[in-house]
mmCIF file of C-alpha atoms in Angstrom:
data_model
loop_
_atom_site.group_PDB
_atom_site.id
_atom_site.type_symbol
_atom_site.label_atom_id
_atom_site.label_comp_id
_atom_site.label_asym_id
_atom_site.label_seq_id
_atom_site.Cartn_x
_atom_site.Cartn_y
_atom_site.Cartn_z
ATOM 1 C CA UNK A 12 5.182 105.226 -103.391
ATOM 2 C CA UNK A 13 2.086 104.549 -101.278
ATOM 3 C CA UNK A 14 -0.873 102.799 -102.938
ATOM 4 C CA UNK A 15 -4.452 102.420 -101.722
ATOM 5 C CA UNK A 16 -6.187 99.588 -103.613
ATOM 6 C CA UNK A 17 -9.978 99.506 -103.137
ATOM 7 C CA UNK A 18 -12.384 97.759 -103.109
ATOM 8 C CA UNK A 19 -11.596 94.100 -103.606
ATOM 9 C CA UNK A 20 -12.286 90.581 -102.380
ATOM 10 C CA UNK A 21 -10.383 89.323 -99.352
ATOM 11 C CA UNK A 22 -6.658 89.109 -99.911
ATOM 12 C CA UNK A 23 -6.641 85.399 -99.063
ATOM 13 C CA UNK A 24 -9.311 84.508 -101.636
ATOM 14 C CA UNK A 25 -8.776 81.009 -103.082
ATOM 15 C CA UNK A 26 -8.579 82.489 -106.593
ATOM 16 C CA UNK A 27 -5.465 84.480 -107.426
ATOM 17 C CA UNK A 28 -6.364 87.593 -109.393
ATOM 18 C CA UNK A 29 -4.524 90.194 -111.447
ATOM 19 C CA UNK A 30 -4.650 92.405 -108.344
ATOM 20 C CA UNK A 31 -2.376 89.955 -106.546
ATOM 21 C CA UNK A 32 0.061 89.779 -109.443
ATOM 22 C CA UNK A 33 0.365 93.548 -109.813
ATOM 23 C CA UNK A 34 0.256 94.571 -106.143
ATOM 24 C CA UNK A 35 2.876 92.014 -105.132
ATOM 25 C CA UNK A 36 5.161 93.380 -107.825
ATOM 26 C CA UNK A 37 4.632 96.925 -106.598
ATOM 27 C CA UNK A 38 5.506 95.713 -103.106
ATOM 28 C CA UNK A 39 8.651 93.925 -104.287
ATOM 29 C CA UNK A 40 9.977 97.123 -105.805
ATOM 30 C CA UNK A 41 9.547 98.876 -102.450
ATOM 31 C CA UNK A 42 6.111 100.479 -102.783
ATOM 32 C CA UNK A 43 3.680 100.119 -99.884
ATOM 33 C CA UNK A 44 0.120 98.911 -100.448
ATOM 34 C CA UNK A 45 -3.022 99.310 -98.348
ATOM 35 C CA UNK A 46 -5.433 96.709 -99.713
ATOM 36 C CA UNK A 47 -9.029 97.611 -98.826
ATOM 37 C CA UNK A 48 -11.301 94.597 -98.690
ATOM 38 C CA UNK A 49 -14.923 95.353 -99.439
ATOM 39 C CA UNK A 50 -16.746 95.637 -96.109
ATOM 40 C CA UNK A 51 -19.737 93.441 -95.275
ATOM 41 C CA UNK A 52 -23.215 94.853 -94.701
ATOM 42 C CA UNK A 53 -26.116 93.749 -92.460
ATOM 43 C CA UNK A 54 -27.309 91.681 -95.438
ATOM 44 C CA UNK A 55 -23.999 89.802 -95.427
ATOM 45 C CA UNK A 56 -24.380 89.026 -91.735
ATOM 46 C CA UNK A 57 -27.944 87.770 -92.173
ATOM 47 C CA UNK A 58 -26.970 85.519 -95.082
ATOM 48 C CA UNK A 59 -23.767 84.080 -93.655
ATOM 49 C CA UNK A 60 -23.653 84.703 -89.912
ATOM 50 C CA UNK A 61 -21.167 81.924 -89.142
ATOM 51 C CA UNK A 62 -18.703 83.149 -91.768
ATOM 52 C CA UNK A 63 -19.043 86.702 -90.471
ATOM 53 C CA UNK A 64 -18.400 85.718 -86.845
ATOM 54 C CA UNK A 65 -15.603 83.245 -87.612
ATOM 55 C CA UNK A 66 -13.737 85.108 -90.348
ATOM 56 C CA UNK A 67 -14.864 88.670 -91.044
ATOM 57 C CA UNK A 68 -15.425 90.015 -87.536
ATOM 58 C CA UNK A 69 -11.925 88.977 -86.358
ATOM 59 C CA UNK A 70 -10.421 90.809 -89.348
ATOM 60 C CA UNK A 71 -12.436 93.926 -88.537
ATOM 61 C CA UNK A 72 -11.222 93.815 -84.918
ATOM 62 C CA UNK A 73 -7.577 93.357 -85.949
ATOM 63 C CA UNK A 74 -7.620 96.607 -87.893
ATOM 64 C CA UNK A 75 -4.648 96.845 -90.237
ATOM 65 C CA UNK A 76 -3.333 93.371 -91.046
ATOM 66 C CA UNK A 77 -0.007 92.543 -92.653
ATOM 67 C CA UNK A 78 -0.813 90.048 -95.433
ATOM 68 C CA UNK A 79 2.465 90.099 -97.408
ATOM 69 C CA UNK A 80 5.732 92.056 -97.372
ATOM 70 C CA UNK A 81 4.835 95.742 -97.841
ATOM 71 C CA UNK A 82 1.113 94.895 -98.182
ATOM 72 C CA UNK A 83 -1.502 95.508 -95.487
ATOM 73 C CA UNK A 84 -5.232 94.747 -95.593
ATOM 74 C CA UNK A 85 -8.079 96.526 -93.861
ATOM 75 C CA UNK A 86 -11.840 96.105 -93.849
ATOM 76 C CA UNK A 87 -14.743 97.578 -91.948
ATOM 77 C CA UNK A 88 -18.528 97.491 -91.986
ATOM 78 C CA UNK A 89 -21.061 99.191 -94.251
ATOM 79 C CA UNK A 90 -24.239 100.004 -92.276
ATOM 80 C CA UNK A 91 -26.525 100.116 -95.332
ATOM 81 C CA UNK A 92 -27.106 97.209 -97.749
ATOM 82 C CA UNK A 93 -26.384 98.583 -101.221
ATOM 83 C CA UNK A 94 -27.396 95.545 -103.267
ATOM 84 C CA UNK A 95 -29.376 94.842 -106.444
ATOM 85 C CA UNK A 96 -31.303 91.915 -104.986
ATOM 86 C CA UNK A 97 -33.054 94.256 -102.550
ATOM 87 C CA UNK A 98 -34.739 95.935 -105.503
ATOM 88 C CA UNK A 99 -35.538 99.624 -105.263
ATOM 89 C CA UNK A 100 -34.871 99.552 -101.511
ATOM 90 C CA UNK A 101 -31.175 98.783 -101.994
ATOM 91 C CA UNK A 102 -30.472 100.453 -105.318
ATOM 92 C CA UNK A 103 -29.938 104.089 -104.344
ATOM 93 C CA UNK A 104 -26.670 105.990 -104.718
ATOM 94 C CA UNK A 105 -27.320 107.743 -101.423
ATOM 95 C CA UNK A 106 -26.878 104.397 -99.629
ATOM 96 C CA UNK A 107 -23.413 104.048 -101.096
ATOM 97 C CA UNK A 108 -22.569 107.642 -100.181
ATOM 98 C CA UNK A 109 -23.611 107.048 -96.569
ATOM 99 C CA UNK A 110 -21.567 103.840 -96.494
ATOM 100 C CA UNK A 111 -18.468 105.596 -97.807
ATOM 101 C CA UNK A 112 -18.776 108.469 -95.344
ATOM 102 C CA UNK A 113 -19.146 106.026 -92.468
ATOM 103 C CA UNK A 114 -16.069 104.108 -93.667
ATOM 104 C CA UNK A 115 -13.891 107.173 -94.304
ATOM 105 C CA UNK A 116 -12.645 107.582 -90.687
ATOM 106 C CA UNK A 117 -11.486 103.969 -90.613
ATOM 107 C CA UNK A 118 -9.770 104.264 -93.971
ATOM 108 C CA UNK A 119 -8.041 107.480 -92.897
ATOM 109 C CA UNK A 120 -6.982 105.827 -89.647
ATOM 110 C CA UNK A 121 -5.486 102.876 -91.543
ATOM 111 C CA UNK A 122 -3.615 105.182 -93.927
ATOM 112 C CA UNK A 123 -2.356 107.330 -91.049
ATOM 113 C CA UNK A 124 -1.266 104.239 -89.129
ATOM 114 C CA UNK A 125 0.958 103.285 -92.055
ATOM 115 C CA UNK A 126 2.106 106.863 -92.607
ATOM 116 C CA UNK A 127 0.559 107.151 -96.069
ATOM 117 C CA UNK A 128 0.611 110.593 -97.654
ATOM 118 C CA UNK A 129 -0.761 111.579 -101.081
ATOM 119 C CA UNK A 130 -1.298 107.955 -102.159
ATOM 120 C CA UNK A 131 -1.866 106.610 -105.620
ATOM 121 C CA UNK A 132 -5.443 105.324 -105.503
ATOM 122 C CA UNK A 133 -5.875 102.134 -107.522
ATOM 123 C CA UNK A 134 -9.627 101.659 -107.774
ATOM 124 C CA UNK A 135 -11.448 98.433 -108.561
ATOM 125 C CA UNK A 136 -15.138 98.368 -107.552
ATOM 126 C CA UNK A 137 -15.804 102.131 -107.755
ATOM 127 C CA UNK A 138 -17.830 102.567 -104.560
ATOM 128 C CA UNK A 139 -15.141 104.824 -103.079
ATOM 129 C CA UNK A 140 -15.853 107.617 -105.587
ATOM 130 C CA UNK A 141 -17.818 109.914 -103.191
ATOM 131 C CA UNK A 142 -14.897 110.191 -100.733
ATOM 132 C CA UNK A 143 -11.965 110.226 -103.147
ATOM 133 C CA UNK A 144 -11.283 113.959 -102.612
ATOM 134 C CA UNK A 145 -10.843 113.382 -98.873
ATOM 135 C CA UNK A 146 -7.973 110.965 -99.584
ATOM 136 C CA UNK A 147 -6.042 113.661 -101.511
ATOM 137 C CA UNK A 148 -4.633 111.203 -104.057
ATOM 138 C CA UNK A 149 -1.787 112.204 -106.302
ATOM 139 C CA UNK A 150 -3.218 109.970 -109.030
ATOM 140 C CA UNK A 151 -6.338 107.860 -109.512
ATOM 141 C CA UNK A 152 -6.138 104.684 -111.582
ATOM 142 C CA UNK A 153 -9.378 102.820 -112.308
ATOM 143 C CA UNK A 154 -8.662 99.157 -113.090
ATOM 144 C CA UNK A 155 -11.757 97.507 -114.579
ATOM 145 C CA UNK A 156 -11.057 93.785 -114.477
ATOM 146 C CA UNK A 157 -14.722 92.890 -115.068
ATOM 147 C CA UNK A 158 -17.990 94.413 -116.170
ATOM 148 C CA UNK A 159 -19.164 95.164 -112.645
ATOM 149 C CA UNK A 160 -22.791 95.524 -113.697
ATOM 150 C CA UNK A 161 -22.663 91.874 -114.771
ATOM 151 C CA UNK A 162 -22.515 90.719 -111.135
ATOM 152 C CA UNK A 163 -25.901 89.994 -109.635
ATOM 153 C CA UNK A 164 -25.124 91.884 -106.425
ATOM 154 C CA UNK A 165 -23.985 95.171 -107.998
ATOM 155 C CA UNK A 166 -26.888 97.682 -108.077
ATOM 156 C CA UNK A 167 -27.897 99.198 -111.405
ATOM 157 C CA UNK A 168 -27.307 102.673 -109.981
ATOM 158 C CA UNK A 169 -23.606 101.757 -109.721
ATOM 159 C CA UNK A 170 -23.422 102.612 -113.421
ATOM 160 C CA UNK A 171 -23.228 106.249 -112.297
ATOM 161 C CA UNK A 172 -20.257 105.384 -110.059
ATOM 162 C CA UNK A 173 -18.509 103.584 -112.920
ATOM 163 C CA UNK A 174 -19.082 106.494 -115.272
ATOM 164 C CA UNK A 175 -17.964 108.964 -112.615
ATOM 165 C CA UNK A 176 -14.788 106.991 -111.910
ATOM 166 C CA UNK A 177 -13.915 106.802 -115.621
ATOM 167 C CA UNK A 178 -14.329 110.575 -115.862
ATOM 168 C CA UNK A 179 -12.406 111.265 -112.631
ATOM 169 C CA UNK A 180 -9.525 108.834 -113.074
ATOM 170 C CA UNK A 181 -6.228 109.914 -114.534
ATOM 171 C CA UNK A 182 -6.179 106.533 -116.276
ATOM 172 C CA UNK A 183 -8.726 103.748 -116.738
ATOM 173 C CA UNK A 184 -7.285 100.326 -117.525
ATOM 174 C CA UNK A 185 -9.631 97.688 -118.937
ATOM 175 C CA UNK A 186 -8.897 94.015 -119.497
ATOM 176 C CA UNK A 187 -10.961 93.324 -122.611
ATOM 177 C CA UNK A 188 -11.690 94.981 -125.925
ATOM 178 C CA UNK A 189 -15.415 94.932 -125.177
ATOM 179 C CA UNK A 190 -14.840 96.979 -122.011
ATOM 180 C CA UNK A 191 -12.631 99.401 -123.952
ATOM 181 C CA UNK A 192 -15.333 99.945 -126.561
ATOM 182 C CA UNK A 193 -17.983 100.502 -123.924
ATOM 183 C CA UNK A 194 -16.141 102.931 -121.659
ATOM 184 C CA UNK A 195 -13.902 104.902 -124.019
ATOM 185 C CA UNK A 196 -16.803 107.121 -125.203
ATOM 186 C CA UNK A 197 -17.316 108.273 -121.594
ATOM 187 C CA UNK A 198 -14.142 110.325 -121.792
ATOM 188 C CA UNK A 199 -10.925 110.035 -119.925
ATOM 189 C CA UNK A 200 -7.849 108.008 -120.768
ATOM 190 C CA UNK A 201 -8.978 104.393 -121.333
ATOM 191 C CA UNK A 202 -6.303 101.816 -122.136
ATOM 192 C CA UNK A 203 -6.484 98.068 -122.795
ATOM 193 C CA UNK A 204 -4.148 95.842 -120.770
ATOM 194 C CA UNK A 205 -4.987 92.151 -120.833
ATOM 195 C CA UNK A 206 -4.081 89.615 -118.174
ATOM 196 C CA UNK A 207 -0.967 87.432 -118.270
ATOM 197 C CA UNK A 208 0.655 84.255 -117.043
ATOM 198 C CA UNK A 209 3.618 82.935 -115.081
ATOM 199 C CA UNK A 210 5.783 81.444 -117.802
ATOM 200 C CA UNK A 211 8.219 79.846 -115.358
ATOM 201 C CA UNK A 212 5.383 78.126 -113.481
ATOM 202 C CA UNK A 213 3.312 76.765 -116.382
ATOM 203 C CA UNK A 214 5.630 76.247 -119.352
ATOM 204 C CA UNK A 215 7.319 73.113 -117.904
ATOM 205 C CA UNK A 216 3.974 71.336 -118.374
ATOM 206 C CA UNK A 217 4.273 71.814 -122.144
ATOM 207 C CA UNK A 218 7.651 70.050 -122.085
ATOM 208 C CA UNK A 219 6.353 67.071 -120.095
ATOM 209 C CA UNK A 220 8.417 67.986 -117.043
ATOM 210 C CA UNK A 221 5.601 68.025 -114.456
ATOM 211 C CA UNK A 222 4.269 64.917 -112.690
ATOM 212 C CA UNK A 223 0.460 64.727 -113.086
ATOM 213 C CA UNK A 224 -1.858 65.166 -110.114
ATOM 214 C CA UNK A 225 -2.327 61.717 -108.600
ATOM 215 C CA UNK A 226 -6.093 62.257 -108.324
ATOM 216 C CA UNK A 227 -6.233 62.448 -112.112
ATOM 217 C CA UNK A 228 -3.889 59.533 -112.615
ATOM 218 C CA UNK A 229 -6.393 57.287 -110.860
ATOM 219 C CA UNK A 230 -9.106 58.057 -113.442
ATOM 220 C CA UNK A 231 -9.372 55.775 -116.473
ATOM 221 C CA UNK A 232 -10.445 57.498 -119.670
ATOM 222 C CA UNK A 233 -10.293 61.029 -121.058
ATOM 223 C CA UNK A 234 -9.840 63.683 -118.373
ATOM 224 C CA UNK A 235 -11.404 67.089 -119.023
ATOM 225 C CA UNK A 236 -10.659 69.760 -116.433
ATOM 226 C CA UNK A 237 -11.163 73.338 -115.284
ATOM 227 C CA UNK A 238 -10.042 75.505 -112.387
ATOM 228 C CA UNK A 239 -11.355 78.892 -111.317
ATOM 229 C CA UNK A 240 -14.685 80.521 -110.543
ATOM 230 C CA UNK A 241 -17.416 77.874 -110.720
ATOM 231 C CA UNK A 242 -20.262 80.414 -110.570
ATOM 232 C CA UNK A 243 -19.428 81.608 -114.115
ATOM 233 C CA UNK A 244 -19.969 78.164 -115.628
ATOM 234 C CA UNK A 245 -23.025 76.834 -117.458
ATOM 235 C CA UNK A 246 -24.029 73.947 -115.195
ATOM 236 C CA UNK A 247 -26.732 72.744 -117.584
ATOM 237 C CA UNK A 248 -24.162 72.522 -120.370
ATOM 238 C CA UNK A 249 -21.785 70.585 -118.126
ATOM 239 C CA UNK A 250 -24.495 68.133 -117.114
ATOM 240 C CA UNK A 251 -25.677 67.616 -120.696
ATOM 241 C CA UNK A 252 -22.210 66.891 -122.055
ATOM 242 C CA UNK A 253 -21.259 64.664 -119.120
ATOM 243 C CA UNK A 254 -24.361 62.530 -119.670
ATOM 244 C CA UNK A 255 -23.595 62.201 -123.386
ATOM 245 C CA UNK A 256 -19.933 61.274 -122.704
ATOM 246 C CA UNK A 257 -20.080 58.835 -119.757
ATOM 247 C CA UNK A 258 -16.585 57.519 -120.604
ATOM 248 C CA UNK A 259 -15.049 60.965 -119.976
ATOM 249 C CA UNK A 260 -14.212 62.424 -116.570
ATOM 250 C CA UNK A 261 -14.942 66.098 -115.874
ATOM 251 C CA UNK A 262 -12.965 67.607 -112.985
ATOM 252 C CA UNK A 263 -13.579 71.140 -111.700
ATOM 253 C CA UNK A 264 -11.391 72.900 -109.122
ATOM 254 C CA UNK A 265 -12.774 76.006 -107.445
ATOM 255 C CA UNK A 266 -14.969 77.491 -104.717
ATOM 256 C CA UNK A 267 -18.595 76.405 -105.031
ATOM 257 C CA UNK A 268 -20.290 78.378 -102.268
ATOM 258 C CA UNK A 269 -20.378 81.613 -100.344
ATOM 259 C CA UNK A 270 -21.341 85.088 -101.338
ATOM 260 C CA UNK A 271 -23.975 86.158 -103.772
ATOM 261 C CA UNK A 272 -22.169 84.118 -106.425
ATOM 262 C CA UNK A 273 -22.740 80.764 -104.738
ATOM 263 C CA UNK A 274 -23.209 77.734 -106.998
ATOM 264 C CA UNK A 275 -26.551 75.877 -106.846
ATOM 265 C CA UNK A 276 -27.632 72.353 -107.801
ATOM 266 C CA UNK A 277 -24.264 70.621 -107.942
ATOM 267 C CA UNK A 278 -25.983 67.492 -106.686
ATOM 268 C CA UNK A 279 -27.740 67.112 -110.056
ATOM 269 C CA UNK A 280 -24.517 66.162 -111.791
ATOM 270 C CA UNK A 281 -23.784 62.650 -113.097
ATOM 271 C CA UNK A 282 -21.128 60.528 -111.426
ATOM 272 C CA UNK A 283 -18.415 61.370 -113.961
ATOM 273 C CA UNK A 284 -18.401 65.040 -112.835
ATOM 274 C CA UNK A 285 -16.179 65.933 -109.878
ATOM 275 C CA UNK A 286 -16.030 69.215 -107.959
ATOM 276 C CA UNK A 287 -12.868 69.601 -105.908
ATOM 277 C CA UNK A 288 -11.835 72.453 -103.610
ATOM 278 C CA UNK A 289 -9.336 75.055 -104.814
ATOM 279 C CA UNK A 290 -5.696 74.032 -104.587
ATOM 280 C CA UNK A 291 -2.568 76.134 -104.008
ATOM 281 C CA UNK A 292 -1.433 77.899 -107.139
ATOM 282 C CA UNK A 293 1.811 75.929 -107.087
ATOM 283 C CA UNK A 294 -0.252 72.729 -107.618
ATOM 284 C CA UNK A 295 -1.995 73.928 -110.782
ATOM 285 C CA UNK A 296 0.766 72.708 -113.150
ATOM 286 C CA UNK A 297 0.326 69.166 -111.815
ATOM 287 C CA UNK A 298 -3.421 69.442 -112.374
ATOM 288 C CA UNK A 299 -2.918 70.656 -115.955
ATOM 289 C CA UNK A 300 -0.323 67.954 -116.579
ATOM 290 C CA UNK A 301 -2.925 65.292 -115.796
ATOM 291 C CA UNK A 302 -5.545 66.599 -118.249
ATOM 292 C CA UNK A 303 -6.253 65.578 -121.806
ATOM 293 C CA UNK A 304 -8.025 68.890 -122.407
ATOM 294 C CA UNK A 305 -9.016 72.041 -120.545
ATOM 295 C CA UNK A 306 -12.667 73.087 -120.818
ATOM 296 C CA UNK A 307 -14.176 76.503 -120.143
ATOM 297 C CA UNK A 308 -17.976 76.075 -120.477
ATOM 298 C CA UNK A 309 -18.910 79.611 -119.449
ATOM 299 C CA UNK A 310 -22.441 80.893 -119.332
ATOM 300 C CA UNK A 311 -22.870 83.551 -121.981
ATOM 301 C CA UNK A 312 -24.089 86.689 -120.201
ATOM 302 C CA UNK A 313 -23.111 90.298 -119.561
ATOM 303 C CA UNK A 314 -20.366 89.290 -117.126
ATOM 304 C CA UNK A 315 -18.654 86.670 -119.267
ATOM 305 C CA UNK A 316 -18.960 88.633 -122.516
ATOM 306 C CA UNK A 317 -16.677 91.315 -121.080
ATOM 307 C CA UNK A 318 -14.200 89.243 -119.083
ATOM 308 C CA UNK A 319 -10.682 88.233 -120.039
ATOM 309 C CA UNK A 320 -9.976 84.935 -118.241
ATOM 310 C CA UNK A 321 -6.459 84.697 -116.803
ATOM 311 C CA UNK A 322 -6.563 80.932 -117.175
ATOM 312 C CA UNK A 323 -6.509 81.111 -120.991
ATOM 313 C CA UNK A 324 -2.966 82.466 -120.801
ATOM 314 C CA UNK A 325 -1.986 79.901 -118.176
ATOM 315 C CA UNK A 326 -3.450 76.883 -119.982
ATOM 316 C CA UNK A 327 -1.925 77.865 -123.314
ATOM 317 C CA UNK A 328 1.365 78.457 -121.503
ATOM 318 C CA UNK A 329 1.122 74.881 -120.243
ATOM 319 C CA UNK A 330 0.460 73.655 -123.801
ATOM 320 C CA UNK A 331 -2.804 71.911 -122.909
ATOM 321 C CA UNK A 332 -5.608 71.708 -125.528
ATOM 322 C CA UNK A 333 -8.356 74.185 -124.680
ATOM 323 C CA UNK A 334 -12.035 74.435 -125.646
ATOM 324 C CA UNK A 335 -14.237 77.277 -124.457
ATOM 325 C CA UNK A 336 -17.570 78.985 -124.884
ATOM 326 C CA UNK A 337 -17.654 81.187 -127.950
ATOM 327 C CA UNK A 338 -16.941 84.594 -126.423
ATOM 328 C CA UNK A 339 -15.298 87.535 -128.163
ATOM 329 C CA UNK A 340 -12.427 87.970 -125.710
ATOM 330 C CA UNK A 341 -11.706 84.243 -125.573
ATOM 331 C CA UNK A 342 -11.274 84.297 -129.349
ATOM 332 C CA UNK A 343 -9.102 87.416 -129.175
ATOM 333 C CA UNK A 344 -6.732 85.855 -126.637
ATOM 334 C CA UNK A 345 -6.595 82.212 -127.732
ATOM 335 C CA UNK A 346 -6.845 82.801 -131.487
ATOM 336 C CA UNK A 347 -5.951 79.709 -133.523
ATOM 337 C CA UNK A 348 -4.845 77.811 -130.406
ATOM 338 C CA UNK A 349 -8.334 77.516 -128.941
ATOM 339 C CA UNK A 350 -11.602 75.976 -130.056
ATOM 340 C CA UNK A 351 -14.951 77.676 -129.513
ATOM 341 C CA UNK A 352 -18.446 76.265 -129.159
ATOM 342 C CA UNK A 353 -21.993 77.086 -128.074
ATOM 343 C CA UNK A 354 -24.084 73.903 -127.817
ATOM 344 C CA UNK A 355 -23.219 70.753 -125.900
ATOM 345 C CA UNK A 356 -22.781 68.845 -129.167
ATOM 346 C CA UNK A 357 -20.339 71.469 -130.425
ATOM 347 C CA UNK A 358 -18.362 71.388 -127.199
ATOM 348 C CA UNK A 359 -18.155 67.602 -127.374
ATOM 349 C CA UNK A 360 -16.998 67.667 -130.991
ATOM 350 C CA UNK A 361 -14.357 70.324 -130.301
ATOM 351 C CA UNK A 362 -13.002 68.486 -127.265
ATOM 352 C CA UNK A 363 -12.792 65.273 -129.285
ATOM 353 C CA UNK A 364 -10.970 67.030 -132.128
ATOM 354 C CA UNK A 365 -8.504 68.757 -129.802
ATOM 355 C CA UNK A 366 -7.629 65.565 -127.944
ATOM 356 C CA UNK A 367 -7.178 63.599 -131.183
ATOM 357 C CA UNK A 368 -5.026 66.308 -132.736
ATOM 358 C CA UNK A 369 -2.818 66.862 -129.707
ATOM 359 C CA UNK A 370 0.913 66.158 -129.835
ATOM 360 C CA UNK A 371 4.113 67.171 -127.994
ATOM 361 C CA UNK A 372 4.998 69.536 -130.822
ATOM 362 C CA UNK A 373 1.599 71.192 -130.750
ATOM 363 C CA UNK A 374 1.876 71.665 -126.991
ATOM 364 C CA UNK A 375 5.159 73.488 -127.436
ATOM 365 C CA UNK A 376 3.621 75.754 -130.076
ATOM 366 C CA UNK A 377 0.724 76.641 -127.781
ATOM 367 C CA UNK A 378 3.169 77.602 -125.042
ATOM 368 C CA UNK A 379 5.217 79.702 -127.461
ATOM 369 C CA UNK A 380 2.073 81.653 -128.448
ATOM 370 C CA UNK A 381 1.851 83.328 -125.003
ATOM 371 C CA UNK A 382 5.540 83.626 -124.183
ATOM 372 C CA UNK A 383 5.349 87.428 -124.411
ATOM 373 C CA UNK A 384 2.432 87.564 -121.939
ATOM 374 C CA UNK A 385 4.346 87.007 -118.700
ATOM 375 C CA UNK A 386 3.145 89.018 -115.704
ATOM 376 C CA UNK A 387 6.518 90.757 -115.521
ATOM 377 C CA UNK A 388 5.939 92.186 -118.989
ATOM 378 C CA UNK A 389 2.361 93.116 -118.130
ATOM 379 C CA UNK A 390 3.584 94.880 -114.994
ATOM 380 C CA UNK A 391 6.179 96.836 -116.974
ATOM 381 C CA UNK A 392 3.400 97.967 -119.330
ATOM 382 C CA UNK A 393 1.219 98.946 -116.367
ATOM 383 C CA UNK A 394 4.013 101.056 -114.893
ATOM 384 C CA UNK A 395 4.518 102.758 -118.254
ATOM 385 C CA UNK A 396 0.803 103.531 -118.579
ATOM 386 C CA UNK A 397 0.642 104.940 -115.067
ATOM 387 C CA UNK A 398 3.768 107.013 -115.668
ATOM 388 C CA UNK A 399 5.721 105.690 -112.723
ATOM 389 C CA UNK A 400 8.689 107.873 -113.582
ATOM 390 C CA UNK A 401 6.512 110.870 -112.695
ATOM 391 C CA UNK A 402 5.607 109.591 -109.210
#
């Protein structure tokens, strides 16, 4: 089977997403994947010219790039900035339509180069909707991993594209109950499929079989950590709690700049807060092994209310105590194995309680709670929902 996956962040993003987990599994079973990275616009070039010249332009010139066995990536260039921050000037559906029509020849060329015929179109950001008929897909699957309108760069008019994709798709898969409730009334086949975890990678942490990250071993006192997207975090909350708990160390792993979701004002943090660059996924168990608790101090907004964080499954699989902002989907996933808070005082109290109540037995029980959430099982469910036997 041939699959076109569009649009998405660069394949080599520091943060591994559900797209990577699913598409790599499709590739391992012999399917071929054309991964379409979302093209930059003139606004992208103006904001980050060095990144464009050093990283994006070479990828555009290379054309179709092999990024993994049976997976190829392609990107291009959108001539018109379709972006919320441009106000009414950049929030018109016609701009997206012009962008898609200008990109269609390149996308067709990439598909023809690989010999794709009648592909399954796996849609993420739904910008491709105006040219879907020209791709002659045998099936269209819309995978909503986030509430796209919650991102500051997505124009409000994109709501029409989301609605249109839900109506057009043979199947819409959402990752949270909130997304299911919102988009099911639009019609179509909307199914909930939450994220998962790599049991084999993370569960050894719960059994004390992973050597802690040496950077954490050097810190004296309680070690509170997080890895993932920094731009979703409440920086004021982090600063407030860090000031009130100077004997604790707060360590955050993740990208802190670039794109419209860059992270401001990190320099305002007290000295017991550390921001470290992303590490290879294989190093995450060592990071978790060195923590006394995992903390997810998310901002509470339209984006975070609808998301289903992959790391909840991973941290529970590692058996590490976890405290997070009080969000519906976090409660649904973590259940009795997580603690939930709103204010800085509440977060501090919950972290204290979780660290005091931790034990080897409790770590094993946390890991057992997500044992049926391995990515292999999630992938089998995805294939069943798509109806792979029919393709």
